[in-house]
Coordinates of C-alpha atoms in Angstrom, one line a residue:
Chain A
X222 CA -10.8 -26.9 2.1
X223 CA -7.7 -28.1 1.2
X224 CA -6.9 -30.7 -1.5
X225 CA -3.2 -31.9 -2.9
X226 CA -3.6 -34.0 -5.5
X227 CA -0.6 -35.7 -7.0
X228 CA 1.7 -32.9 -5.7
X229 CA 5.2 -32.7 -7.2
X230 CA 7.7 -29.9 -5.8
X231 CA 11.1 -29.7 -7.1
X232 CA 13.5 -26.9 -6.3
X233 CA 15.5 -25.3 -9.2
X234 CA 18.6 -26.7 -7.1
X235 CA 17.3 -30.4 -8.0
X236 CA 15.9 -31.2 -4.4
X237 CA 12.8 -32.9 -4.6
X238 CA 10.6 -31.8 -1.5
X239 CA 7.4 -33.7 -2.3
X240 CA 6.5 -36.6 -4.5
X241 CA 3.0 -37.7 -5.8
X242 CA 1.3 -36.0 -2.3
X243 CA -2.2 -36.8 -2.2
X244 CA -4.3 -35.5 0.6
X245 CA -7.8 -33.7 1.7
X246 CA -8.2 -31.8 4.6
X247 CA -12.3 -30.9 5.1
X248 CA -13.1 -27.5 6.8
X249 CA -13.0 -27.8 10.5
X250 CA -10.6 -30.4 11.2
X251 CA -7.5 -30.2 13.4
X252 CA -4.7 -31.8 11.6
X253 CA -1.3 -32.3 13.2
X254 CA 1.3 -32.7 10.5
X255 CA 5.1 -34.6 11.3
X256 CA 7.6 -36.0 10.0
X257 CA 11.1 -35.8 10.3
X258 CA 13.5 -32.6 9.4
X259 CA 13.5 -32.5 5.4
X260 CA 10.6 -34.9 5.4
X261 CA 8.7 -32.0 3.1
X262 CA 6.5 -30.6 6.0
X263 CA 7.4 -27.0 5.7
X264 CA 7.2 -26.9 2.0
X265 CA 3.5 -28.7 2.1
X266 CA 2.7 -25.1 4.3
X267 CA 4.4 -23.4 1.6
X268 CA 2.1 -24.6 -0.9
X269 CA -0.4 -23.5 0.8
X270 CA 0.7 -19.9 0.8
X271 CA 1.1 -19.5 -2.4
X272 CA 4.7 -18.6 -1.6
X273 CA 5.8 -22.3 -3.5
X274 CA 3.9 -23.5 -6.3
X275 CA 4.0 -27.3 -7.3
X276 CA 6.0 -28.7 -10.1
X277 CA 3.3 -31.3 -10.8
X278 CA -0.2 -31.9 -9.4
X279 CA -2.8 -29.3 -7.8
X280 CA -3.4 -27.7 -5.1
X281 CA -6.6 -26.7 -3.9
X282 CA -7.0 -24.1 -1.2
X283 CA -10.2 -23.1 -0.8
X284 CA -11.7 -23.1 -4.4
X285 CA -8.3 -21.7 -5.6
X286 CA -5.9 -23.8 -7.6
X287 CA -2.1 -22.1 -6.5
X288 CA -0.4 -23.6 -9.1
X289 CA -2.6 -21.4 -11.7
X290 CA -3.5 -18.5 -9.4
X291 CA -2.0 -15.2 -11.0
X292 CA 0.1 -13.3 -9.0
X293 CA -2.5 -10.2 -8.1
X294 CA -4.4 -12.9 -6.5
X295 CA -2.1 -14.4 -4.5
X296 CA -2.8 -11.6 -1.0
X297 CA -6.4 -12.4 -1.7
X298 CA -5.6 -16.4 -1.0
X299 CA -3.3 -15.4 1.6
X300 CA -6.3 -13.0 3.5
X301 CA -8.1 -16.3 4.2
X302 CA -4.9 -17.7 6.2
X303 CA -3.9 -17.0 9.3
X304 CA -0.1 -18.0 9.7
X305 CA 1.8 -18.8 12.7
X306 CA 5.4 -19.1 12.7
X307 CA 8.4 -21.1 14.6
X308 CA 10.3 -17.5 15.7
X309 CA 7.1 -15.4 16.0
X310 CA 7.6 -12.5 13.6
X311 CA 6.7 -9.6 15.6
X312 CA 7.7 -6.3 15.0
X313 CA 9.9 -5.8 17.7
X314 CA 9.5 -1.6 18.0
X315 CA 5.8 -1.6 18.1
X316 CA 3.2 -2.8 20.9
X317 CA 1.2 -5.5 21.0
X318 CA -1.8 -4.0 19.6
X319 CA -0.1 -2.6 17.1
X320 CA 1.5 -6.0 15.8
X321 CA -2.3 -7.8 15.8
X322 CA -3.5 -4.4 14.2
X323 CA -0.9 -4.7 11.6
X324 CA -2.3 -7.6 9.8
X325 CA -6.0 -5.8 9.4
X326 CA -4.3 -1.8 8.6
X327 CA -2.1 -4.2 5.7
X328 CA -5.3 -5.6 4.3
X329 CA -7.3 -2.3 4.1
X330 CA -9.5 -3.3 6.9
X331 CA -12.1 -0.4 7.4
X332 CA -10.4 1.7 10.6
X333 CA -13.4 1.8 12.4
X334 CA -13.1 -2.3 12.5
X335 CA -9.7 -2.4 13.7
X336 CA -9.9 -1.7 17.2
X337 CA -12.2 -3.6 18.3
X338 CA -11.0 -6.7 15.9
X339 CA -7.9 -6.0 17.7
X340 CA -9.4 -6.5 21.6
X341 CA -11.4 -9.9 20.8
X342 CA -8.2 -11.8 19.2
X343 CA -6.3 -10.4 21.9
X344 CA -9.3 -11.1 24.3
X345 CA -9.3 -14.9 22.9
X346 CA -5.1 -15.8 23.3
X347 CA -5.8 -14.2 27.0
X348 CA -3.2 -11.3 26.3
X349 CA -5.4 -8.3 26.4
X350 CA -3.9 -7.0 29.4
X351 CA -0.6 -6.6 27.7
X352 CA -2.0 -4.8 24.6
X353 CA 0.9 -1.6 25.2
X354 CA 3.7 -3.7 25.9
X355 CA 6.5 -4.0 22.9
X356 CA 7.7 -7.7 22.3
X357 CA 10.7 -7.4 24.1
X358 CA 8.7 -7.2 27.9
X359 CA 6.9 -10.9 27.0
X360 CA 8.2 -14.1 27.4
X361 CA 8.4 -16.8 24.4
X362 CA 5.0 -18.0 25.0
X363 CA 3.4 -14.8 25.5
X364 CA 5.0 -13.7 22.2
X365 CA 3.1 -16.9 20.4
X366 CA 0.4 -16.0 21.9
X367 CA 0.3 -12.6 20.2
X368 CA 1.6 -13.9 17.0
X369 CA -1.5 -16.6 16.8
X370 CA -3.7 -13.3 17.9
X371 CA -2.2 -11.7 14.4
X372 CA -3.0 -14.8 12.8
X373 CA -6.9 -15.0 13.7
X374 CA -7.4 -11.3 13.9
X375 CA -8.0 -11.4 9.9
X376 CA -11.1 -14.4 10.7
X377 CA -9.4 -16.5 8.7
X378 CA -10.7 -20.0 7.2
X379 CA -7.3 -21.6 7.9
X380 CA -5.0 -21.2 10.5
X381 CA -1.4 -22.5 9.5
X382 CA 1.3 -23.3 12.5
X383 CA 5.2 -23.8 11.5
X384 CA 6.5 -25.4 14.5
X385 CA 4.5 -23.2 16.6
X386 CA 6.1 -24.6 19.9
X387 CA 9.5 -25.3 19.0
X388 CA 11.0 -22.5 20.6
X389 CA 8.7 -23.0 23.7
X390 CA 8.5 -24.4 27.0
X391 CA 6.3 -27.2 28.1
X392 CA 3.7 -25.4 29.5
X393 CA 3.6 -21.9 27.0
X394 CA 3.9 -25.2 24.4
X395 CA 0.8 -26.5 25.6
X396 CA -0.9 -23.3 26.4
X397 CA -0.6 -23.0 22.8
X398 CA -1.9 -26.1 21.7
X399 CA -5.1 -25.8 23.3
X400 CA -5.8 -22.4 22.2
X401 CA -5.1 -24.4 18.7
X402 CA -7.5 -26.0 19.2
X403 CA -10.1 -23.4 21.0
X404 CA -9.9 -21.4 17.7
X405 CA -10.2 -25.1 15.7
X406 CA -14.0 -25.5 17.6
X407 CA -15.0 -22.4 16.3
X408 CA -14.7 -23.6 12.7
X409 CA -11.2 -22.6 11.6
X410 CA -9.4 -25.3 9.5
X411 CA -6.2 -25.9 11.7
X412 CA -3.1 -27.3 10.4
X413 CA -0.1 -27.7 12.7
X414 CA 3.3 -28.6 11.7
X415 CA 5.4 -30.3 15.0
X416 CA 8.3 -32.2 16.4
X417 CA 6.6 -32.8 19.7
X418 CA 5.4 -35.9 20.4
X419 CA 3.4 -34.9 23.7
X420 CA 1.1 -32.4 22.5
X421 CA 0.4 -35.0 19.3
X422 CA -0.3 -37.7 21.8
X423 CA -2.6 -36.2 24.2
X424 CA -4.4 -33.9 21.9
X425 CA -5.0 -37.2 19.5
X426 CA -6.5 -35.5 16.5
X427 CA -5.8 -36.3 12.8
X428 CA -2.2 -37.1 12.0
X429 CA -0.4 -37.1 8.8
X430 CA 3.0 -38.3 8.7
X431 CA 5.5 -37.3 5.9
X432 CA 8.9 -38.9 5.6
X433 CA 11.4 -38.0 2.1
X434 CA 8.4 -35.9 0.4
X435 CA 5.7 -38.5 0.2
X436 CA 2.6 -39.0 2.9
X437 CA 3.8 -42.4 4.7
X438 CA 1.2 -42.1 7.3
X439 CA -2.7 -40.3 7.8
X440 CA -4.5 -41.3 10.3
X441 CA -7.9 -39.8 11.9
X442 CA -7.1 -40.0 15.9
X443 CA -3.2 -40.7 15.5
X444 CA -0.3 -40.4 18.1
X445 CA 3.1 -38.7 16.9
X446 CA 4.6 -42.6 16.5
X447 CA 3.3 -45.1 14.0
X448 CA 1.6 -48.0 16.3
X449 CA 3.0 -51.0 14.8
Chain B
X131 CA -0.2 5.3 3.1
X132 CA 1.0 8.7 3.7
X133 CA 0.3 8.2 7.2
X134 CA 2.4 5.1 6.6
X135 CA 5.0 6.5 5.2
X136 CA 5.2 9.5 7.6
X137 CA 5.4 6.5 10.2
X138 CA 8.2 5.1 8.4
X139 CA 10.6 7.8 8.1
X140 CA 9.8 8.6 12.0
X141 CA 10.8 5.0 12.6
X142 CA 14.2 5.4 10.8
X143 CA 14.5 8.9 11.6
X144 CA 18.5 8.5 11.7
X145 CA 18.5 6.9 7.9
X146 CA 16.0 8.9 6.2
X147 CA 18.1 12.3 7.6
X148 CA 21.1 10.3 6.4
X149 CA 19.3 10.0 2.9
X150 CA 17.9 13.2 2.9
X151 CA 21.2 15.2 3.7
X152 CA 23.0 13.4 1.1
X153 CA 20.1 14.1 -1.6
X154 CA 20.3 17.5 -0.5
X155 CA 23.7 17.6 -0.9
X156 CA 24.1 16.1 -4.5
X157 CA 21.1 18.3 -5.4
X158 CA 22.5 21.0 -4.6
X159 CA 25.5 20.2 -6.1
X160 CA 23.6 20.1 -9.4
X161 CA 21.7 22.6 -9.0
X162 CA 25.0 25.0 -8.2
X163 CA 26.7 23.0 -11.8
X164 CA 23.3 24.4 -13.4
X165 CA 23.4 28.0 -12.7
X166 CA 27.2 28.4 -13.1
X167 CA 26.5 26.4 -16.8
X168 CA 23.9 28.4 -17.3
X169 CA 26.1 31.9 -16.2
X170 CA 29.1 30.8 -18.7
X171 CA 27.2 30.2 -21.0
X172 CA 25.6 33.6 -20.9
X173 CA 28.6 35.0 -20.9
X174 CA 29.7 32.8 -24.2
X175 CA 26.7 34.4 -25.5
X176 CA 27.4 37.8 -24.9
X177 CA 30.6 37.4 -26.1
X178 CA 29.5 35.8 -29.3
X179 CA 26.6 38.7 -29.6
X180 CA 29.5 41.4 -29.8
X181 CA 31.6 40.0 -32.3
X182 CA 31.1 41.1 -35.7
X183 CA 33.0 41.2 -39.6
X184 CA 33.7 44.2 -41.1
X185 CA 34.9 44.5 -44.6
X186 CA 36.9 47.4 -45.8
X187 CA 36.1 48.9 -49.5
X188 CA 38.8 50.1 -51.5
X189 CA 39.3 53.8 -52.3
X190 CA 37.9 54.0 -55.7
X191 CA 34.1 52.5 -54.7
X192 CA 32.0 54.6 -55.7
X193 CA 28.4 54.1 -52.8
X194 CA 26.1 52.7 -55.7
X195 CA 28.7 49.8 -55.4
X196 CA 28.6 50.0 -51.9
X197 CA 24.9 49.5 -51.3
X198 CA 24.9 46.3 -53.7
X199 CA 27.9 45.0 -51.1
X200 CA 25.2 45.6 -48.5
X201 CA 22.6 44.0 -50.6
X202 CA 24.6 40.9 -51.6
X203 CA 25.7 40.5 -47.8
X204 CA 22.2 40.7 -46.1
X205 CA 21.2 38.2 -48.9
X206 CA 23.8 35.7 -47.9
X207 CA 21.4 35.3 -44.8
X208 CA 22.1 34.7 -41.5
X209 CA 23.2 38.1 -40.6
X210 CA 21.1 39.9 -37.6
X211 CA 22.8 43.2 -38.8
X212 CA 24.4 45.6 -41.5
X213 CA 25.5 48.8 -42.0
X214 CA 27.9 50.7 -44.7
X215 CA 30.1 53.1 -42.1
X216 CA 32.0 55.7 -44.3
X217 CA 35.4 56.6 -44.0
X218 CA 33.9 60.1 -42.3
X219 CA 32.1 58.3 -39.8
X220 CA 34.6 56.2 -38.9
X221 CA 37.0 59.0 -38.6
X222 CA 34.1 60.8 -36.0
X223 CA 34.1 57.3 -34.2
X224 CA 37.9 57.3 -34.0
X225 CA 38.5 60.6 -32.5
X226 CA 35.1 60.1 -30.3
X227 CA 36.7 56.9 -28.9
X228 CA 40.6 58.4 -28.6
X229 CA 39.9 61.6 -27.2
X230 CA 43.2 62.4 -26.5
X231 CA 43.8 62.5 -30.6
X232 CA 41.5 64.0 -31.6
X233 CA 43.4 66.8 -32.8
X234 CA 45.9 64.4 -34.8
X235 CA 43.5 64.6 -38.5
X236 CA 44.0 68.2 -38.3
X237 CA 47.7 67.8 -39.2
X238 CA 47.0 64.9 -41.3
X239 CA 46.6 66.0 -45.8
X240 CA 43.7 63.8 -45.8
X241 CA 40.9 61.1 -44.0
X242 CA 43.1 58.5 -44.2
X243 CA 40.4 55.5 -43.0
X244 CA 38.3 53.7 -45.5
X245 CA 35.1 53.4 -46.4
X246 CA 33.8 49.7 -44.5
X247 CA 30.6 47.4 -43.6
X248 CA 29.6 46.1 -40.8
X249 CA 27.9 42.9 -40.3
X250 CA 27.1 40.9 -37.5
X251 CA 25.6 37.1 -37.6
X252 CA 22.7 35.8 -36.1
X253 CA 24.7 32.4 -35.9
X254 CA 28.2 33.1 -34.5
X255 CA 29.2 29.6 -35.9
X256 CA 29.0 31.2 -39.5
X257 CA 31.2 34.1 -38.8
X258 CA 34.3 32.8 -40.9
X259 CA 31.4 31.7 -44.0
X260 CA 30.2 35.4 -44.1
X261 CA 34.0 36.7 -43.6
X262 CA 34.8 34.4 -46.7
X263 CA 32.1 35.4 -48.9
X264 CA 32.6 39.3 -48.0
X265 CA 36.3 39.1 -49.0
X266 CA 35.2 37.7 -52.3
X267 CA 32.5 40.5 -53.5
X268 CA 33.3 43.4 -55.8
X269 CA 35.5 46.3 -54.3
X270 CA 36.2 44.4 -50.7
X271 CA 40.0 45.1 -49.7
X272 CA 40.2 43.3 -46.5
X273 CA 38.2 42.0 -44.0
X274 CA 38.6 41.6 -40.5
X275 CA 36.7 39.3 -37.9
X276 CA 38.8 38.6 -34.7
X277 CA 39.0 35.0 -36.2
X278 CA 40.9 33.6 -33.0
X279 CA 38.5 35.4 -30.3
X280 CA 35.6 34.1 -32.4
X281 CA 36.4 30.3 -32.0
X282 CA 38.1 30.6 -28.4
X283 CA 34.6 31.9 -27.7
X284 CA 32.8 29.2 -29.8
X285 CA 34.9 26.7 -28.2
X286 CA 34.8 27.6 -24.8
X287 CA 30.9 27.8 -25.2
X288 CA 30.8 24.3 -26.6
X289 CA 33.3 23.4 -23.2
X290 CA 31.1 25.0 -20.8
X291 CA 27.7 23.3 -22.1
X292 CA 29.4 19.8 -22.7
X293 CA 31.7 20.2 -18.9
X294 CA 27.7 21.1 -17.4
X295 CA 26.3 18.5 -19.0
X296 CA 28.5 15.5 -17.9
X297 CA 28.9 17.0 -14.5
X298 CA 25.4 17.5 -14.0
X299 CA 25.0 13.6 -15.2
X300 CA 27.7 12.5 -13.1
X301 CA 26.4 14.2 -10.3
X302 CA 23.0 12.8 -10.5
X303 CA 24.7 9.6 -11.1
X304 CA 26.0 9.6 -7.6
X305 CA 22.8 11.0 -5.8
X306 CA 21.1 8.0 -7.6
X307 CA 23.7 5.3 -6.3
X308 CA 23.5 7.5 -3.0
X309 CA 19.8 7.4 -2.8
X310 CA 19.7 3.8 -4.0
X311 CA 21.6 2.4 -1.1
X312 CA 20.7 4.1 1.6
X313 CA 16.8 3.3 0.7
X314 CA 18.1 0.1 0.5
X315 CA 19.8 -0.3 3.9
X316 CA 16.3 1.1 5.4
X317 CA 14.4 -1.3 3.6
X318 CA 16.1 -4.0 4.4
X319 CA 15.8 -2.7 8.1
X320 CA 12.4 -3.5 7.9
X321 CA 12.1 -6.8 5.9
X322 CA 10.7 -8.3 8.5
X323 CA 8.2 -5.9 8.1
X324 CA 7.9 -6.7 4.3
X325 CA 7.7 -10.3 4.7
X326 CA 5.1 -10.4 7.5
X327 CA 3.0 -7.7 4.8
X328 CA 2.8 -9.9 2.2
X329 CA 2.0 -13.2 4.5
X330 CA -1.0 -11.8 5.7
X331 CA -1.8 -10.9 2.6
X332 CA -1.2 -6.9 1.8
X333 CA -1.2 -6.2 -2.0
X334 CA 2.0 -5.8 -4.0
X335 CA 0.9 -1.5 -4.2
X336 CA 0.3 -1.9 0.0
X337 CA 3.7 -3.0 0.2
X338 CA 5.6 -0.9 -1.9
X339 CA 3.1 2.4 -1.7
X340 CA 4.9 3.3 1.7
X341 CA 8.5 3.0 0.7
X342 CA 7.7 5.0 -2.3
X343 CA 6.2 7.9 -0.8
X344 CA 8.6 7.7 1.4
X345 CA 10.8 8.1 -1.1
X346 CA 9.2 10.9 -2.8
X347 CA 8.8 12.4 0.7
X348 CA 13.0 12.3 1.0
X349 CA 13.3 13.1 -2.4
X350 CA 11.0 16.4 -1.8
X351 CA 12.8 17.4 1.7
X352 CA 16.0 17.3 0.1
X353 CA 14.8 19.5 -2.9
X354 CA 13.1 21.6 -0.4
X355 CA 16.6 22.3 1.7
X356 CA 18.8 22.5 -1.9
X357 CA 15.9 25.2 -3.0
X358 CA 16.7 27.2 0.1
X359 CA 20.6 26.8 0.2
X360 CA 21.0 27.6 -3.6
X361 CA 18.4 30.7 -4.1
X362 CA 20.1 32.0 -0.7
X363 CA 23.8 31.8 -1.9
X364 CA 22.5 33.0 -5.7
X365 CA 21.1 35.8 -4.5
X366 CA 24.1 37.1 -2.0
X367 CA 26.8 36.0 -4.9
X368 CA 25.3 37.8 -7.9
X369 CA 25.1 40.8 -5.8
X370 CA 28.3 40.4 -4.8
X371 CA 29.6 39.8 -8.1
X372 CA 27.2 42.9 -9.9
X373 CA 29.1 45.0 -7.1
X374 CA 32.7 43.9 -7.5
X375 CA 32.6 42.8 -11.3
X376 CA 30.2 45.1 -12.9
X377 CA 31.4 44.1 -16.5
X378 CA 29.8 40.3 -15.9
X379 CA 27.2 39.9 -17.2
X380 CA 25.5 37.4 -14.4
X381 CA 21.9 36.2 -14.8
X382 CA 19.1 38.1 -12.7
X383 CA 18.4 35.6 -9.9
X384 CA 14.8 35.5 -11.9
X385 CA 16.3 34.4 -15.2
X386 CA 18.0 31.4 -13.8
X387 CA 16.8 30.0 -10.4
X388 CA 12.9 29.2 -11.9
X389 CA 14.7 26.5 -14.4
X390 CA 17.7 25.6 -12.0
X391 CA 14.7 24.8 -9.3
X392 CA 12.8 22.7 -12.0
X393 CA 15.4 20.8 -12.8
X394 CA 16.5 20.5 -8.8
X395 CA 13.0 19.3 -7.8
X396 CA 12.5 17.1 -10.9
X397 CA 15.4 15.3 -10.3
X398 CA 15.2 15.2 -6.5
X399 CA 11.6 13.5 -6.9
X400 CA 12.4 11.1 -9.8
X401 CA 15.9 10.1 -7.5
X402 CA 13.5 9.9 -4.4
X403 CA 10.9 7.9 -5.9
X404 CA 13.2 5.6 -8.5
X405 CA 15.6 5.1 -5.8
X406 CA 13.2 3.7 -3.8
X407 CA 11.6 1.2 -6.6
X408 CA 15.2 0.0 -7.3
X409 CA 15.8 -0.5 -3.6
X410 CA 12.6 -2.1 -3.0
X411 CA 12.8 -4.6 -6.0
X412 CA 15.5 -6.6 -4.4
X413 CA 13.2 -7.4 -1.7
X414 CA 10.4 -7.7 -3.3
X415 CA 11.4 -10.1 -6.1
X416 CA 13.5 -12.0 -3.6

């Protein structure tokens, strides 16, 4: 599903994010990714996307190698991801329907789709009752919870998560965790970027550990902390 | 994407009005430059149209020598008219435009006027070439032209179309810088917007398709509102002025506002529409 192979990225400014990555991640897994701040982890995502490409090496993302994709086929890539960020990125004037609907009207979704697309993600993060509220009325977990009902509304193969707790509570943190990894049983690749050492510990899935660019760590049933 | 776009400017209702007045403004602006340029410059025309050489023969001409004067001056080219005048018509003419002497060639031994031709040019540019080559034929005296009122009115044509061009540029100039900015405030209003589009993976023409008909939308409001503003105040001022100022001669709204309104809506959708691609390329390139 995923495949970095030798992965270089240097930034025109001279800093060297990643260094000789190599890594595979298969469809289906659950894959918690850490490391310290700087260690790279945000750029590995970024690779993904298609919004950095790699200096050296290849990336692989589903059958498509970023670092020769051509521009027009870059929002084709990004269709098959779903993307969950730190600070949520809702449109803060429009509802919550309107937010999940957003990522199918952008797409060219067929309009007759849309609605009822719309009801199941919100159905599935448990914040269909809420569909006419604007961002402002929901708390910080409630807000992720829409934002990761944006990022599966497109059925995507890969569902990428930047910190998705770090501006979360406990609970809404683990509340969002779990639905993680609800969507992950269906099938959707999940990749989850973290500082927090609890949900990596209890969840125990596959860990992959970056520190200064390079993959120090990758273990199948790992805990935040190397066991020494 | 129109519905898009409609969605847009409802959503910065306060900005696009902001756009749209100021595009209205500087379109009307230009469009007012246009049809006074165009006015002057009718009025250079008429000027130009009315001035004409005429060469005075002397006495002892006899009209065979005349009429190869004629010939030799229509051959020069560039002449839309001329006529040999003789010294009796010209005396008619004088009496018929001086009424009150009429009675003075009674008392007078003789016609004392000469016999002359008239010639105007096509080109009013050429006047003094066909003045020149008139005073050198066979039997000219003299000939007069109005030299001075000629180039004043060559010159103050050449002003008028040179002063409506560079306004009209630097006019459009500022609508574009306008128009530029203030789609570039909205858009970056909505970046958030623009960034979250092309993450979930909305095509480069999804993106921008929006902002640009919502540019074109602005640009066409604005041209809309200058259109009604300027064909209203033409039509009450040249009334005014055929009223008041009879010897003007001002365009017929007809003759002007069809090409003042082309040029007002061209520019008013290329602004709308280019202003937006400028505005949007920051963001999108960013």
């Amino acid at each position: 599903m995923i495949h970095f192979d030798g992965v270089g990225k240097r930034y025109p400014t001279g800093v060297a994010a990643l260094s000789q990555v190599t890594v595979r991640i298969d469809p289906g897994e659950f894959v918690f990714l850490v490391g310290p701040t700087g260690s790279g982890k945000s750029t590995f995502l970024k690779l993904i996307q298609a919004i950095e490409r790699p200096t050296t090496g290849r990336v692989v993302v589903d059958g498509d190698d970023v670092g020769a994709l051509p521009a027009a086929a870059v929002p084709r890539l990004r269709r098959r991801l779903g993307v969950v960020f730190q600070e949520f990125k809702l449109l803060p004037d429009r509802t919550v329907a309107d937010n999940v609907a957003f990522a199918l009207r952008v797409t060219g979704t067929d309009p007759v789709e849309i609605g009822p697309r719309v009801q199941w993600a919100l159905e599935t993060v448990g914040m269909a009752p809420r569909a006419d509220d604007l961002p402002a009325r929901l708390s910080g977990g409630e807000q992720q919870r829409v934002c990761l009902a944006r990022a599966i509304v497109t059925r995507p193969r890969v569902v990428l998560a930047d910190e998705p707790t770090g501006n979360l509570d406990p609970e809404a943190a683990w509340e969002i965790v779990q639905l993680l990894a609800r969507i992950n049983l269906r099938g959707t690749t999940v990749l989850v970027s973290t500082h927090n050492p609890t949900l990596v510990d209890i969840l125990r899935r596959r860990v992959i550990e970056l520190c200064a660019g390079r993959i120090v760590r990758d273990e199948a049933r790992g805990l935040y902390q190397a066991t020494r | 994407m129109l519905a898009d776009a409609a969605a847009g400017l409802r959503r910065n209702g306060l900005m696009a009005a902001a756009a749209t007045t100021t595009m209205a403004l500087a379109l009307l602006v230009a469009g007012g430059g246009f049809v006074v340029s165009a006015n002057l410059a009718h009025l250079a025309g008429t000027l130009e149209a009315q001035v004409e050489v005429v060469g005075f023969f002397r006495r002892d001409v006899p009209p065979a020598a005349q009429e190869r004067v004629l010939a030799q001056t229509v051959a020069l080219g560039g002449t839309s008219a001329a006529t040999l005048v003789t010294r009796a018509e010209a005396l008619r003419r004088l009496q018929q435009t001086y009424r009150s002497m009429a009675s003075v060639p009674a008392v007078l031994p003789g016609n004392p006027l000469p016999d002359s031709i008239e010639v105007r040019v096509a080109d009013p540019r050429r006047i003094r070439e066909v003045a020149e080559a008139l005073r050198a034929m066979e039997g000219v005296e003299d000939v007069v032209y109005g030299a001075a009122v000629v180039d004043r009115v060559i010159a103050l044509t050449r002003a008028v179309r040179v002063a409506g061009l560079v306004a009209t540029a630097l006019l459009v100039g500022c609508a574009l810088v306008i128009i530029v900015n203030t789609i570039r405030l909205a858009v970056a209003a909505r970046r958030q917007e623009i960034e979250i589009m092309a993450l979930v993976g909305a095509s480069p023409g999804f993106v921008r398709g929006p902002f640009l008909v919502e540019g074109l939308l602005q640009g066409a409001a604005a041209a809309l509102a200058a259109t009604v503003a300027l064909t209203a105040a033409y039509l009450v001022l040249a009334a005014r002025a055929a009223a008041s100022l009879p010897f003007l001669p001002v365009l017929a709204p007809g003759a002007v506002l069809p090409a003042a309104l082309a040029v007002l809506w061209s520019l008013g959708l290329v602004v709308g529409l280019g202003g937006s691609e400028i505005g949007l390329r920051r963001y999108l390139t960013a």
